[in-house]
Structure formats: structure tokens, C-alpha cells
Short mmCIF file of C-alpha atoms in Angstrom, two decimals:
data_model
loop_
_atom_site.label_atom_id
_atom_site.label_comp_id
_atom_site.label_asym_id
_atom_site.label_seq_id
_atom_site.Cartn_x
_atom_site.Cartn_y
_atom_site.Cartn_z
CA MET A 1 -40.54 231.46 7.62
CA GLU A 2 -41.27 227.85 6.70
CA PRO A 3 -38.85 225.24 8.07
CA LEU A 4 -37.71 224.35 4.55
CA ASP A 5 -36.98 228.00 3.79
CA ALA A 6 -35.13 228.35 7.10
CA ILE A 7 -32.85 225.46 6.19
CA ARG A 8 -32.32 226.89 2.70
CA ALA A 9 -31.32 230.23 4.22
CA LEU A 10 -28.96 228.48 6.60
CA LEU A 11 -27.22 226.59 3.77
CA ALA A 12 -27.00 229.43 1.26
CA PRO A 13 -23.67 230.89 2.45
CA LEU A 14 -22.18 227.43 3.09
CA PHE A 15 -20.76 224.65 0.88
CA PRO A 16 -24.19 223.41 -0.31
CA GLY A 17 -24.90 226.98 -1.45
CA LEU A 18 -21.60 227.17 -3.33
CA MET A 19 -22.51 223.98 -5.16
CA GLY A 20 -26.10 225.01 -5.86
CA VAL A 21 -27.88 222.25 -3.93
CA GLN A 22 -31.66 222.81 -4.18
CA LEU A 23 -33.65 221.32 -1.32
CA VAL A 24 -36.99 219.91 -2.43
CA GLU A 25 -38.34 218.15 0.66
CA VAL A 26 -37.24 217.91 4.29
CA THR A 27 -39.16 215.71 6.69
CA PRO A 28 -37.96 213.49 9.57
CA GLU A 29 -38.43 210.49 7.24
CA ARG A 30 -36.91 211.78 4.02
CA VAL A 31 -34.80 214.55 2.50
CA ARG A 32 -34.79 215.21 -1.23
CA ALA A 33 -32.77 217.67 -3.31
CA THR A 34 -31.63 218.37 -6.85
CA LEU A 35 -28.39 219.66 -8.29
CA VAL A 36 -27.61 221.00 -11.75
CA VAL A 37 -24.28 219.61 -12.99
CA ARG A 38 -22.53 222.92 -13.70
CA PRO A 39 -19.12 222.83 -15.43
CA ASP A 40 -17.46 223.84 -12.16
CA LEU A 41 -18.92 220.77 -10.43
CA CYS A 42 -17.22 218.46 -12.94
CA THR A 43 -14.02 216.52 -13.25
CA THR A 44 -12.28 215.99 -16.59
CA GLY A 45 -14.49 214.49 -19.28
CA ASP A 46 -17.38 216.88 -18.58
CA SER A 47 -18.77 214.55 -15.94
CA MET A 48 -19.81 215.32 -12.36
CA HIS A 49 -16.87 215.13 -9.93
CA GLY A 50 -16.97 212.21 -7.49
CA GLY A 51 -16.44 214.70 -4.69
CA ALA A 52 -19.50 216.65 -5.81
CA PHE A 53 -21.59 213.49 -5.58
CA MET A 54 -20.31 212.84 -2.07
CA ALA A 55 -20.76 216.44 -0.91
CA PHE A 56 -24.29 216.52 -2.34
CA ALA A 57 -25.25 213.34 -0.47
CA ASP A 58 -23.47 214.32 2.74
CA THR A 59 -25.53 217.49 2.81
CA LEU A 60 -28.75 215.50 2.77
CA GLY A 61 -27.60 213.11 5.48
CA GLY A 62 -26.61 216.01 7.70
CA ILE A 63 -29.97 217.74 7.25
CA ALA A 64 -31.85 214.49 7.81
CA THR A 65 -30.05 214.01 11.11
CA TYR A 66 -30.53 217.66 12.07
CA VAL A 67 -34.33 217.43 11.80
CA ASN A 68 -34.29 214.29 13.96
CA LEU A 69 -32.03 215.58 16.73
CA PRO A 70 -33.31 215.53 20.29
CA PRO A 71 -33.19 218.88 22.14
CA ASN A 72 -29.78 220.12 23.24
CA SER A 73 -27.78 218.03 20.83
CA ARG A 74 -25.87 218.44 17.60
CA THR A 75 -24.46 216.10 14.96
CA THR A 76 -21.35 215.38 12.97
CA THR A 77 -20.69 212.87 10.19
CA ILE A 78 -18.30 210.22 11.50
CA GLU A 79 -18.01 208.13 8.38
CA SER A 80 -19.34 207.87 4.87
CA SER A 81 -18.99 205.31 2.13
CA THR A 82 -19.91 205.74 -1.50
CA LYS A 83 -20.31 203.47 -4.51
CA PHE A 84 -20.18 205.20 -7.88
CA LEU A 85 -22.30 203.42 -10.47
CA ARG A 86 -22.69 205.77 -13.40
CA GLY A 87 -21.57 209.24 -14.40
CA ALA A 88 -23.70 212.37 -14.72
CA PRO A 89 -22.85 214.60 -17.70
CA VAL A 90 -22.41 218.36 -17.51
CA GLY A 91 -25.70 220.16 -17.99
CA SER A 92 -27.83 217.35 -16.59
CA THR A 93 -29.67 217.45 -13.28
CA VAL A 94 -29.17 214.87 -10.55
CA GLN A 95 -31.70 214.10 -7.83
CA ALA A 96 -30.99 212.67 -4.41
CA GLU A 97 -33.20 211.04 -1.83
CA CYS A 98 -32.01 210.27 1.70
CA THR A 99 -33.75 207.82 4.04
CA ALA A 100 -32.80 206.21 7.36
CA PHE A 101 -31.53 202.77 8.21
CA HIS A 102 -31.27 203.67 11.89
CA LYS A 103 -32.24 206.60 14.07
CA GLY A 104 -30.74 205.90 17.48
CA ARG A 105 -29.85 208.00 20.48
CA THR A 106 -26.11 207.81 19.79
CA THR A 107 -25.90 207.33 16.03
CA MET A 108 -28.07 207.64 12.94
CA VAL A 109 -27.35 205.85 9.66
CA TRP A 110 -28.65 207.31 6.40
CA GLN A 111 -28.50 206.19 2.80
CA THR A 112 -28.74 208.59 -0.11
CA LEU A 113 -29.46 207.45 -3.65
CA VAL A 114 -28.38 209.89 -6.35
CA ARG A 115 -30.12 209.46 -9.70
CA GLY A 116 -29.51 211.06 -13.09
CA ALA A 117 -31.39 211.18 -16.37
CA ASP A 118 -34.10 208.53 -16.81
CA ASP A 119 -33.98 208.01 -13.06
CA ARG A 120 -30.89 205.81 -13.41
CA LEU A 121 -28.88 205.29 -10.25
CA CYS A 122 -25.51 207.11 -10.28
CA ALA A 123 -24.26 206.83 -6.70
CA VAL A 124 -25.15 205.29 -3.35
CA VAL A 125 -23.87 207.01 -0.21
CA THR A 126 -24.28 205.46 3.25
CA GLN A 127 -23.20 207.55 6.21
CA THR A 128 -23.14 207.42 9.99
CA GLN A 129 -23.92 210.52 12.02
CA LEU A 130 -22.94 210.86 15.66
CA VAL A 131 -25.48 212.53 17.98
CA ILE A 132 -23.59 214.67 20.48
CA PRO A 133 -24.99 216.31 23.61
CA ALA A 134 -24.59 220.05 23.06
CA MET B 1 4.74 224.00 -19.13
CA GLU B 2 5.69 221.84 -16.16
CA PRO B 3 3.52 218.76 -15.54
CA LEU B 4 2.35 220.21 -12.22
CA ASP B 5 1.30 223.43 -13.93
CA ALA B 6 -0.47 221.46 -16.64
CA ILE B 7 -2.53 219.63 -14.05
CA ARG B 8 -3.27 222.89 -12.24
CA ALA B 9 -4.51 224.42 -15.50
CA LEU B 10 -6.65 221.38 -16.17
CA LEU B 11 -8.31 221.56 -12.73
CA ALA B 12 -8.83 225.34 -12.58
CA PRO B 13 -12.24 225.43 -14.32
CA LEU B 14 -13.42 222.24 -12.59
CA PHE B 15 -14.67 221.39 -9.08
CA PRO B 16 -11.20 221.46 -7.48
CA GLY B 17 -10.82 224.97 -8.87
CA LEU B 18 -14.18 226.06 -7.45
CA MET B 19 -13.04 224.82 -4.03
CA GLY B 20 -9.57 226.35 -4.25
CA VAL B 21 -7.52 223.15 -4.05
CA GLN B 22 -3.81 224.04 -4.31
CA LEU B 23 -1.62 221.24 -5.65
CA VAL B 24 1.80 221.13 -3.99
CA GLU B 25 3.36 217.92 -5.30
CA VAL B 26 2.39 215.37 -7.94
CA THR B 27 4.54 212.29 -8.46
CA PRO B 28 3.61 208.68 -9.24
CA GLU B 29 4.26 207.87 -5.57
CA ARG B 30 2.54 210.77 -3.86
CA VAL B 31 0.18 213.70 -4.37
CA ARG B 32 0.02 216.58 -1.89
CA ALA B 33 -2.24 219.62 -1.78
CA THR B 34 -3.55 222.30 0.55
CA LEU B 35 -6.93 223.95 0.95
CA VAL B 36 -7.91 227.10 2.81
CA VAL B 37 -11.16 226.53 4.74
CA ARG B 38 -13.18 229.40 3.26
CA PRO B 39 -16.64 230.14 4.75
CA ASP B 40 -18.27 228.71 1.63
CA LEU B 41 -16.51 225.37 2.18
CA CYS B 42 -18.09 225.04 5.63
CA THR B 43 -21.14 223.48 7.20
CA THR B 44 -22.93 225.04 10.18
CA GLY B 45 -20.68 225.76 13.14
CA ASP B 46 -17.97 227.40 11.00
CA SER B 47 -16.33 224.05 10.38
CA MET B 48 -15.24 222.47 7.10
CA HIS B 49 -18.10 220.55 5.41
CA GLY B 50 -17.69 216.77 5.36
CA GLY B 51 -18.34 216.88 1.64
CA ALA B 52 -15.47 219.33 1.18
CA PHE B 53 -13.13 216.91 2.96
CA MET B 54 -14.26 214.09 0.68
CA ALA B 55 -14.05 216.17 -2.51
CA PHE B 56 -10.58 217.43 -1.55
CA ALA B 57 -9.32 213.87 -1.04
CA ASP B 58 -11.09 212.46 -4.08
CA THR B 59 -9.30 215.03 -6.19
CA LEU B 60 -5.92 213.77 -5.00
CA GLY B 61 -6.78 210.12 -5.56
CA GLY B 62 -7.95 210.88 -9.07
CA ILE B 63 -4.76 212.78 -9.92
CA ALA B 64 -2.60 210.06 -8.36
CA THR B 65 -4.26 207.47 -10.57
CA TYR B 66 -4.04 209.72 -13.61
CA VAL B 67 -0.26 210.01 -13.37
CA ASN B 68 0.02 206.22 -13.05
CA LEU B 69 -2.25 205.29 -15.96
CA PRO B 70 -0.86 203.10 -18.71
CA PRO B 71 -1.19 204.51 -22.26
CA ASN B 72 -4.67 204.50 -23.79
CA SER B 73 -6.56 204.24 -20.55
CA ARG B 74 -8.58 206.46 -18.27
CA THR B 75 -9.87 206.19 -14.69
CA THR B 76 -12.97 206.65 -12.61
CA THR B 77 -13.52 206.41 -8.85
CA ILE B 78 -15.64 203.36 -8.12
CA GLU B 79 -15.87 203.68 -4.39
CA SER B 80 -14.62 205.82 -1.54
CA SER B 81 -14.84 205.53 2.23
CA THR B 82 -14.06 208.22 4.74
CA LYS B 83 -13.56 208.41 8.49
CA PHE B 84 -13.92 211.87 10.01
CA LEU B 85 -11.76 212.29 13.08
CA ARG B 86 -11.63 215.99 13.86
CA GLY B 87 -13.05 219.21 12.45
CA ALA B 88 -11.20 222.01 10.67
CA PRO B 89 -12.31 225.53 11.60
CA VAL B 90 -13.05 228.27 9.08
CA GLY B 91 -9.94 230.24 8.22
CA SER B 92 -7.54 227.38 8.85
CA THR B 93 -5.62 225.49 6.16
CA VAL B 94 -5.83 221.74 5.71
CA GLN B 95 -3.16 219.64 4.01
CA ALA B 96 -3.65 216.31 2.30
CA GLU B 97 -1.26 213.60 1.25
CA CYS B 98 -2.27 210.69 -0.97
CA THR B 99 -0.29 207.45 -1.27
CA ALA B 100 -1.00 204.05 -2.81
CA PHE B 101 -1.98 200.74 -1.26
CA HIS B 102 -2.19 199.10 -4.65
CA LYS B 103 -1.39 200.06 -8.23
CA GLY B 104 -2.73 197.25 -10.40
CA ARG B 105 -3.70 196.91 -14.03
CA THR B 106 -7.43 196.88 -13.24
CA THR B 107 -7.71 198.87 -10.03
CA MET B 108 -5.67 201.23 -7.90
CA VAL B 109 -6.33 201.88 -4.20
CA TRP B 110 -5.25 205.15 -2.63
CA GLN B 111 -5.39 206.56 0.86
CA THR B 112 -5.45 210.26 1.59
CA LEU B 113 -4.75 211.69 5.04
CA VAL B 114 -6.10 215.19 5.62
CA ARG B 115 -4.42 217.11 8.43
CA GLY B 116 -5.25 220.44 10.06
CA ALA B 117 -3.49 222.74 12.49
CA ASP B 118 -0.59 221.20 14.42
CA ASP B 119 -0.56 218.43 11.85
CA ARG B 120 -3.46 216.70 13.60
CA LEU B 121 -5.33 214.13 11.54
CA CYS B 122 -8.84 215.29 10.52
CA ALA B 123 -9.96 212.71 7.95
CA VAL B 124 -8.85 209.48 6.30
CA VAL B 125 -10.17 208.71 2.82
CA THR B 126 -9.54 205.38 1.10
CA GLN B 127 -10.70 205.03 -2.48
CA THR B 128 -10.65 202.55 -5.33
CA GLN B 129 -10.06 203.71 -8.89
CA LEU B 130 -10.95 201.61 -11.88
CA VAL B 131 -8.48 201.63 -14.80
CA ILE B 132 -10.47 201.55 -18.04
CA PRO B 133 -9.11 200.93 -21.55
CA ALA B 134 -9.82 204.13 -23.48
CA MET C 1 -1.87 184.68 33.65
CA GLU C 2 -0.30 187.14 31.23
CA PRO C 3 -2.67 189.66 29.64
CA LEU C 4 -2.02 188.16 26.19
CA ASP C 5 -2.90 184.68 27.49
CA ALA C 6 -6.00 186.04 29.15
CA ILE C 7 -7.20 187.48 25.86
CA ARG C 8 -6.36 184.23 24.07
CA ALA C 9 -8.41 182.30 26.62
CA LEU C 10 -11.29 184.75 26.20
CA LEU C 11 -11.32 184.34 22.42
CA ALA C 12 -10.85 180.56 22.25
CA PRO C 13 -14.55 179.59 22.45
CA LEU C 14 -15.62 182.51 20.24
CA PHE C 15 -15.51 183.24 16.50
CA PRO C 16 -11.78 184.04 16.45
CA GLY C 17 -11.18 180.65 18.04
CA LEU C 18 -13.32 178.90 15.43
CA MET C 19 -11.21 180.54 12.72
CA GLY C 20 -7.90 179.84 14.41
CA VAL C 21 -6.74 183.43 14.89
CA GLN C 22 -3.36 183.41 16.68
CA LEU C 23 -2.62 186.57 18.66
CA VAL C 24 1.04 187.55 18.52
CA GLU C 25 1.16 190.96 20.19
CA VAL C 26 -1.35 193.08 22.08
CA THR C 27 -0.36 196.54 23.28
CA PRO C 28 -2.35 199.78 23.44
CA GLU C 29 -0.47 200.91 20.31
CA ARG C 30 -0.61 197.79 18.19
CA VAL C 31 -2.24 194.38 17.84
CA ARG C 32 -0.72 191.67 15.66
CA ALA C 33 -1.97 188.20 14.77
CA THR C 34 -1.55 185.41 12.25
CA LEU C 35 -3.99 183.04 10.60
CA VAL C 36 -3.39 179.84 8.66
CA VAL C 37 -5.61 179.73 5.56
CA ARG C 38 -7.34 176.42 6.21
CA PRO C 39 -9.61 174.96 3.50
CA ASP C 40 -12.67 175.81 5.60
CA LEU C 41 -11.64 179.50 5.65
CA CYS C 42 -11.72 179.64 1.85
CA THR C 43 -14.14 180.53 -0.88
CA THR C 44 -14.16 178.75 -4.25
CA GLY C 45 -10.80 178.71 -6.00
CA ASP C 46 -8.91 177.64 -2.87
CA SER C 47 -8.47 181.24 -1.82
CA MET C 48 -9.21 182.87 1.55
CA HIS C 49 -12.84 183.99 1.82
CA GLY C 50 -13.39 187.75 1.86
CA GLY C 51 -15.44 187.31 5.00
CA ALA C 52 -12.53 185.57 6.71
CA PHE C 53 -10.29 188.54 5.92
CA MET C 54 -12.86 190.90 7.41
CA ALA C 55 -13.50 188.77 10.49
CA PHE C 56 -9.77 188.40 11.09
CA ALA C 57 -9.25 192.17 10.94
CA ASP C 58 -12.37 192.99 12.95
CA THR C 59 -11.05 190.80 15.74
CA LEU C 60 -7.87 192.86 15.94
CA GLY C 61 -9.70 196.19 15.92
CA GLY C 62 -11.98 195.00 18.70
CA ILE C 63 -9.06 193.85 20.87
CA ALA C 64 -7.15 197.05 20.18
CA THR C 65 -10.11 199.09 21.38
CA TYR C 66 -10.64 196.80 24.38
CA VAL C 67 -7.13 197.40 25.70
CA ASN C 68 -7.62 201.16 25.34
CA LEU C 69 -11.02 201.41 27.01
CA PRO C 70 -11.41 203.71 29.99
CA PRO C 71 -12.83 202.10 33.15
CA ASN C 72 -16.50 201.23 33.14
CA SER C 73 -16.95 201.21 29.41
CA ARG C 74 -17.30 198.71 26.60
CA THR C 75 -17.05 198.85 22.82
CA THR C 76 -18.84 197.79 19.67
CA THR C 77 -17.84 198.08 16.02
CA ILE C 78 -20.14 200.59 14.33
CA GLU C 79 -18.74 200.40 10.85
CA SER C 80 -15.99 198.77 8.86
CA SER C 81 -14.73 199.18 5.33
CA THR C 82 -12.41 196.85 3.49
CA LYS C 83 -10.40 196.96 0.27
CA PHE C 84 -9.32 193.61 -1.10
CA LEU C 85 -6.05 193.86 -3.01
CA ARG C 86 -4.77 190.34 -3.48
CA GLY C 87 -5.86 186.81 -2.61
CA ALA C 88 -4.27 184.42 -0.11
CA PRO C 89 -4.08 180.78 -1.22
CA VAL C 90 -5.12 177.84 0.91
CA GLY C 91 -2.27 176.60 3.08
CA SER C 92 -0.54 179.97 3.31
CA THR C 93 -0.37 182.10 6.45
CA VAL C 94 -1.60 185.69 6.60
CA GLN C 95 -0.43 188.25 9.12
CA ALA C 96 -2.32 191.28 10.34
CA GLU C 97 -1.26 194.42 12.12
CA CYS C 98 -3.72 196.90 13.59
CA THR C 99 -2.83 200.49 14.52
CA ALA C 100 -4.87 203.56 15.47
CA PHE C 101 -5.85 206.63 13.50
CA HIS C 102 -7.80 208.00 16.43
CA LYS C 103 -8.32 207.08 20.06
CA GLY C 104 -11.03 209.41 21.34
CA ARG C 105 -13.45 209.33 24.24
CA THR C 106 -16.43 208.53 22.03
CA THR C 107 -14.92 206.69 19.07
CA MET C 108 -11.70 204.97 18.08
CA VAL C 109 -10.64 204.38 14.46
CA TRP C 110 -8.29 201.52 13.64
CA GLN C 111 -6.70 200.30 10.45
CA THR C 112 -5.60 196.72 9.95
CA LEU C 113 -3.24 195.67 7.16
CA VAL C 114 -3.40 191.98 6.24
CA ARG C 115 -0.33 190.65 4.45
CA GLY C 116 0.37 187.31 2.80
CA ALA C 117 3.43 185.59 1.41
CA ASP C 118 6.41 187.87 0.75
CA ASP C 119 4.77 190.44 2.97
CA ARG C 120 2.52 191.53 0.12
CA LEU C 121 -0.59 193.48 1.10
CA CYS C 122 -3.82 191.48 0.68
CA ALA C 123 -6.45 193.62 2.45
CA VAL C 124 -6.89 196.93 4.23
CA VAL C 125 -9.63 197.20 6.84
CA THR C 126 -10.54 200.49 8.49
CA GLN C 127 -13.10 200.39 11.27
CA THR C 128 -14.77 202.67 13.78
CA GLN C 129 -15.42 201.51 17.32
CA LEU C 130 -17.91 203.21 19.59
CA VAL C 131 -16.93 203.61 23.25
CA ILE C 132 -20.01 203.05 25.40
CA PRO C 133 -20.37 203.77 29.12
CA ALA C 134 -21.03 200.38 30.74
CA MET D 1 -29.33 168.30 -8.73
CA GLU D 2 -31.16 171.60 -8.35
CA PRO D 3 -29.06 174.74 -8.79
CA LEU D 4 -29.67 175.71 -5.15
CA ASP D 5 -28.48 172.29 -3.98
CA ALA D 6 -25.44 172.55 -6.23
CA ILE D 7 -24.46 175.84 -4.62
CA ARG D 8 -25.08 174.39 -1.16
CA ALA D 9 -22.80 171.46 -1.98
CA LEU D 10 -20.15 173.84 -3.29
CA LEU D 11 -20.20 175.93 -0.09
CA ALA D 12 -20.37 173.08 2.43
CA PRO D 13 -16.59 172.49 2.79
CA LEU D 14 -15.82 176.23 2.63
CA PHE D 15 -16.11 179.14 5.09
CA PRO D 16 -19.90 179.50 4.72
CA GLY D 17 -20.16 175.82 5.64
CA LEU D 18 -17.97 176.29 8.72
CA MET D 19 -20.27 179.09 9.85
CA GLY D 20 -23.47 177.22 9.07
CA VAL D 21 -24.91 179.59 6.47
CA GLN D 22 -28.23 178.17 5.19
CA LEU D 23 -29.15 179.30 1.68
CA VAL D 24 -32.89 179.84 1.28
CA GLU D 25 -33.22 181.42 -2.18
CA VAL D 26 -30.85 182.07 -5.04
CA THR D 27 -32.09 183.91 -8.12
CA PRO D 28 -30.36 186.47 -10.36
CA GLU D 29 -32.41 189.15 -8.58
CA ARG D 30 -32.07 188.11 -4.97
CA VAL D 31 -30.19 185.82 -2.59
CA ARG D 32 -31.54 184.99 0.85
CA ALA D 33 -30.04 182.96 3.69
CA THR D 34 -30.31 182.36 7.41
CA LEU D 35 -27.73 181.77 10.12
CA VAL D 36 -28.12 180.48 13.66
CA VAL D 37 -26.00 182.53 16.06
CA ARG D 38 -23.98 179.70 17.59
CA PRO D 39 -21.70 180.47 20.55
CA ASP D 40 -18.67 180.06 18.29
CA LEU D 41 -19.96 182.79 15.97
CA CYS D 42 -20.02 185.29 18.83
CA THR D 43 -17.75 187.90 20.31
CA THR D 44 -17.68 188.66 24.05
CA GLY D 45 -21.07 189.45 25.54
CA ASP D 46 -22.79 186.50 23.84
CA SER D 47 -23.48 188.58 20.76
CA MET D 48 -22.79 187.78 17.10
CA HIS D 49 -19.24 188.76 16.08
CA GLY D 50 -19.00 191.69 13.67
CA GLY D 51 -16.84 189.53 11.46
CA ALA D 52 -19.55 186.88 11.31
CA PHE D 53 -22.04 189.49 10.10
CA MET D 54 -19.62 190.58 7.39
CA ALA D 55 -18.72 187.04 6.32
CA PHE D 56 -22.41 186.07 6.19
CA ALA D 57 -23.24 189.03 3.94
CA ASP D 58 -20.12 188.66 1.79
CA THR D 59 -21.18 185.10 1.04
CA LEU D 60 -24.52 186.31 -0.33
CA GLY D 61 -22.96 189.03 -2.46
CA GLY D 62 -20.51 186.55 -3.93
CA ILE D 63 -23.25 184.06 -4.81
CA ALA D 64 -25.44 186.80 -6.23
CA THR D 65 -22.62 187.86 -8.54
CA TYR D 66 -21.82 184.26 -9.43
CA VAL D 67 -25.33 183.59 -10.74
CA ASN D 68 -25.16 186.76 -12.84
CA LEU D 69 -21.73 186.17 -14.39
CA PRO D 70 -21.44 186.12 -18.15
CA PRO D 71 -19.82 182.99 -19.65
CA ASN D 72 -16.08 182.62 -19.20
CA SER D 73 -15.75 184.98 -16.29
CA ARG D 74 -15.27 184.85 -12.55
CA THR D 75 -15.64 187.33 -9.70
CA THR D 76 -13.86 188.64 -6.64
CA THR D 77 -14.99 191.10 -3.96
CA ILE D 78 -12.97 194.29 -4.31
CA GLU D 79 -14.45 196.22 -1.45
CA SER D 80 -17.11 195.98 1.21
CA SER D 81 -18.51 198.43 3.72
CA THR D 82 -20.69 197.61 6.69
CA LYS D 83 -22.78 199.57 9.16
CA PHE D 84 -23.63 197.75 12.38
CA LEU D 85 -26.96 198.88 13.79
CA ARG D 86 -27.96 196.35 16.42
CA GLY D 87 -26.57 193.18 17.95
CA ALA D 88 -27.87 189.63 17.54
CA PRO D 89 -27.81 187.49 20.71
CA VAL D 90 -26.47 183.97 20.88
CA GLY D 91 -29.14 181.41 20.07
CA SER D 92 -31.12 183.71 17.80
CA THR D 93 -31.38 183.36 14.03
CA VAL D 94 -30.44 186.14 11.62
CA GLN D 95 -31.74 186.44 8.09
CA ALA D 96 -30.07 188.17 5.17
CA GLU D 97 -31.34 189.38 1.84
CA CYS D 98 -29.04 190.56 -0.93
CA THR D 99 -30.18 192.68 -3.88
CA ALA D 100 -28.37 194.61 -6.61
CA PHE D 101 -27.71 198.30 -7.05
CA HIS D 102 -25.78 197.68 -10.23
CA LYS D 103 -25.07 194.72 -12.50
CA GLY D 104 -22.54 195.92 -15.04
CA ARG D 105 -20.04 194.24 -17.30
CA THR D 106 -17.06 195.26 -15.16
CA THR D 107 -18.51 195.58 -11.67
CA MET D 108 -21.60 194.62 -9.72
CA VAL D 109 -22.72 196.35 -6.52
CA TRP D 110 -24.85 194.47 -4.00
CA GLN D 111 -26.46 195.41 -0.72
CA THR D 112 -27.27 192.87 1.96
CA LEU D 113 -29.60 193.63 4.85
CA VAL D 114 -29.17 191.37 7.88
CA ARG D 115 -32.17 191.23 10.20
CA GLY D 116 -32.64 189.63 13.60
CA ALA D 117 -35.60 188.93 15.87
CA ASP D 118 -38.78 190.86 15.03
CA ASP D 119 -37.27 191.58 11.64
CA ARG D 120 -35.21 194.41 13.09
CA LEU D 121 -32.25 195.54 11.00
CA CYS D 122 -28.88 194.55 12.50
CA ALA D 123 -26.39 195.29 9.72
CA VAL D 124 -26.17 196.76 6.23
CA VAL D 125 -23.38 195.54 3.96
CA THR D 126 -22.69 197.11 0.58
CA GLN D 127 -20.05 195.49 -1.60
CA THR D 128 -18.48 195.81 -5.03
CA GLN D 129 -17.64 192.72 -7.06
CA LEU D 130 -15.23 192.80 -9.96
CA VAL D 131 -16.14 190.72 -13.02
CA ILE D 132 -12.95 189.19 -14.43
CA PRO D 133 -12.56 187.43 -17.79
CA ALA D 134 -11.57 183.85 -16.91
#
């Protein structure tokens, strides 16, 4: 099984699977994914729920850290901050791309840009992952 | 229908409904809810997904703002920041309580504490809501 | 020399000294300080600079971690997030109080509330400190 | 007087002047500045104080918003979040560059990257400015 398929299989029964996150690319430098804005991912007003934006991005940051972990270690998100710039309407598809600001031995810092129709920026999520000896 | 039931009915087909958020109390001063950590709300390691924590809290902050809105206005989250302190294992129940730091005409700032077993603090989410003339 | 005086002496030639931060109380549970809003701590409009609020609070979180450090370790702030609720005019005095959300072996999370005249809340700063073996 | 000199003159008696912030470029698209890490901008360990990083960046985000304001309006920072990646030693010079994620009618979101020696990234500050009718 390809690494990308292995990660997809791992996520399927978990929260990213419930939401319908579709991984597109996973490398140590970059993780990309798409998400269809289903009605049950929305808040009132037929617009993607802020929590769905954050969960979508957090998934990418976690995977990005995972593929950069040294042997015998694991990771957990220790903090995350999000700016919401623009809504994403029900039925649209959002795309996210996650890249690193810092890949250290103790922490990694990732930023995920979530874009909607016409490639317009909807949300920016910056998160810190702790690297923990297993 | 009671206000609490009306809000529950509103959320049922939306993201909070997908996750299983159970509203316990909604007043202008405080919103409380519980969430059972189902397997499909987890990340690897049978532990609640960071995104599920953030979506759970964001739901409370949105409702808290909603019940404080002046007439002819609506709200959107403009930013949210989260510290993750402790995991919540699959099968456990987490409880959240949201209270205000600021309820202004232009913005409201809410903080949600999410607690797990033995009332231990798992996550702190602080978010800013914009109040928008409808 | 009292511990509080020792910390004051340590800070005097550093950034908190430049700003005029006055420590009032330092215990493992709580750090309190005051700051007079001098003209050179302001931004335009004769109001305390956002950066001065953040530097004031960061000082308290750093001290709070310092007095909780295990032997042979040191600390650094790894992230900080601030909500600004209300300005503080030149010539007024602001007071800050810092308490813990989490005091762990690897990280500590502190929240500092900065209040102005009439005890009204001006800023909320939540920060994560890394505990590093020396 | 050139616009850049006018802004320098405006800042000189304020907090950025106290710190020694040197503006290098101010356009609607980008603000750049440098700062010499004086001893009185440090924390213990002869390293730039976290608060000095945040105040340096907040200054750039404020100026960047200022030069984008529509007529008859003013701005205030409503929130700021910072990740600290690497220290900056006393005597070194740090450089910051601030660019926009969003320039809307109600809010603007700016990100400032602060770099030290060898252009290595030391801190990332993302902040939201409110645009207020004067």
C-alpha cells in the first residue's frame, strides 16, 4: 500500500473520515487536502462551521508532523490559532495546504491556508505540535 | 417550544449535530454542553481529535454570542485560539462551559473551558465574535 | 534579599525595567504587577500600545513559570495569544494578574488579565511556556 | 516631508521609539523594519524578550493597517497570536516584514515574520485589526 493510501486508511474511521477530508498530497514539506462543504459541516446560514475549518486544518498539521517525526516519537497539538477571513457556502469545495514554519526536535509549527472558490483565502490556521518521545 | 429546545432543533442538522453536541444550559451569561467521545470524533491513539475540541468550543461561543445579539444583527467567529492541556480518551464524556470576557457592540470575546474525567481541564478556547448589522 | 526583591533586581536592566513594570506579588500560584502608562508606552491616540500590553503580560507569565521550574531546567515562551478588549489612556495605571491553567513537566499554560481604571478588563493574554532541561 | 519620515516622526516619542524600531519600508502592500537587540530589550539569558518581539511586530501591523485605512476611520488591534521559533541574542539585529492576509472594510489580518542572523525565522505574529469609523 502506498503511504498516502495508508494514511487515508488510518483516518477513515476517525474524525477526518467523519468529516470527509480527502487527502491529496502528503510529503515532509507539504500536506494538501480538499473537503466538500456538506450541510452537516455547516453552521446556520448554510456556511461552513468555524469548527469544521479548524478541524480540517488541524488534521493536516497533525499529518504533516507525523511524516516528519523521528523514530520512537509521537505528536500532539499543543496550541492552534485561527483567523477566519471569508465564509465557504454549502455545496462548495474548500482546499487546504499546510507548510512548516519550524521543524524542530521538540516542537514543529505549521500553517494551513484554507481556500474556497476562485482560490480566495477563507481561513489561516497556525498550530504548534509537540514532539514526544514514545 | 423552549428556547433551549429551539436551539437544539436548529443545530441538529448542522455540524454540532453531526458531532453529537448536547446543550445543557444556554443563558446570556453562560453556555454549557457535553459531548461523548465517540470513536469517530478521535484521532489516532483513541483520543479526542484536536479539531473536535475546537469545534465543540466554537459551537458554544457562537451560541453564546447569538443569545446576546442586539436586534437586526448576526455574528461570525473572526478568530479563535486554543491551548490543549490533556487528552480525552474514547468513550469518556467531556463537558464545556463558555463565559464572556467582553460583550461589546462590535465584538464579543468568549472563553470555553473543556473538562474531562474528574473535572480535569483538557482545553481552553478563547474566541472573538464579530457582531454584524444584518 | 527577599525573593521578590531578587526578581526585581534581575529584571531592572532588562525589558521589564525599561517599561517600568512593578512586581507586586510573586508566588507559585499567582504573579501580580502594575504599570504606569507613560507616554513612551503608548501608540497614537495617547493610548497604551498593544505591544506594551503583550510585553507586560509576557513578563508575568515568564516569572510565573520561573518560580515553578523544577531544578536544572529553564523556560521559554513558545506561543502567546492576546485579545484586546479596551484601551488604557496615558497617565493611567494598569494592573495584571497571572494564574495557571496547567503546570506540567513539559509545558505550562498561563493566563494574564490586564485591568485598567475601575478594574475594567483591557486585555487577556494566554501563553504557553516550554520547560527545557538545562 | 516624505510619508516614511512622517511616520517615523509620529512614532519617535511613542513605544516604537523607546524600543528603537527602525522603519525601512512602508507601502500598502508591505511594511519592513529592523531592531537592534539592545540589552534593555532582553529577558534573562541575554536574549530578546518575547514581549519585545510582539511589540516590534504589532507596530508593523498597526502601520500597515494605518496606510490602508479608508478616509475617516481609525484602527485598533483586536487580537494577536505569536509563535516563537528561535531566540535572538543581545547585540544582533532582527528584521521584520509584514504582509496582509486580508484587507477588508471591517477587519484586516496581517502576518509579520521576524528574522534574525542568517535570515533564520525567529517569530511569526498574526494579528487582526479592526477598522473603526472615526
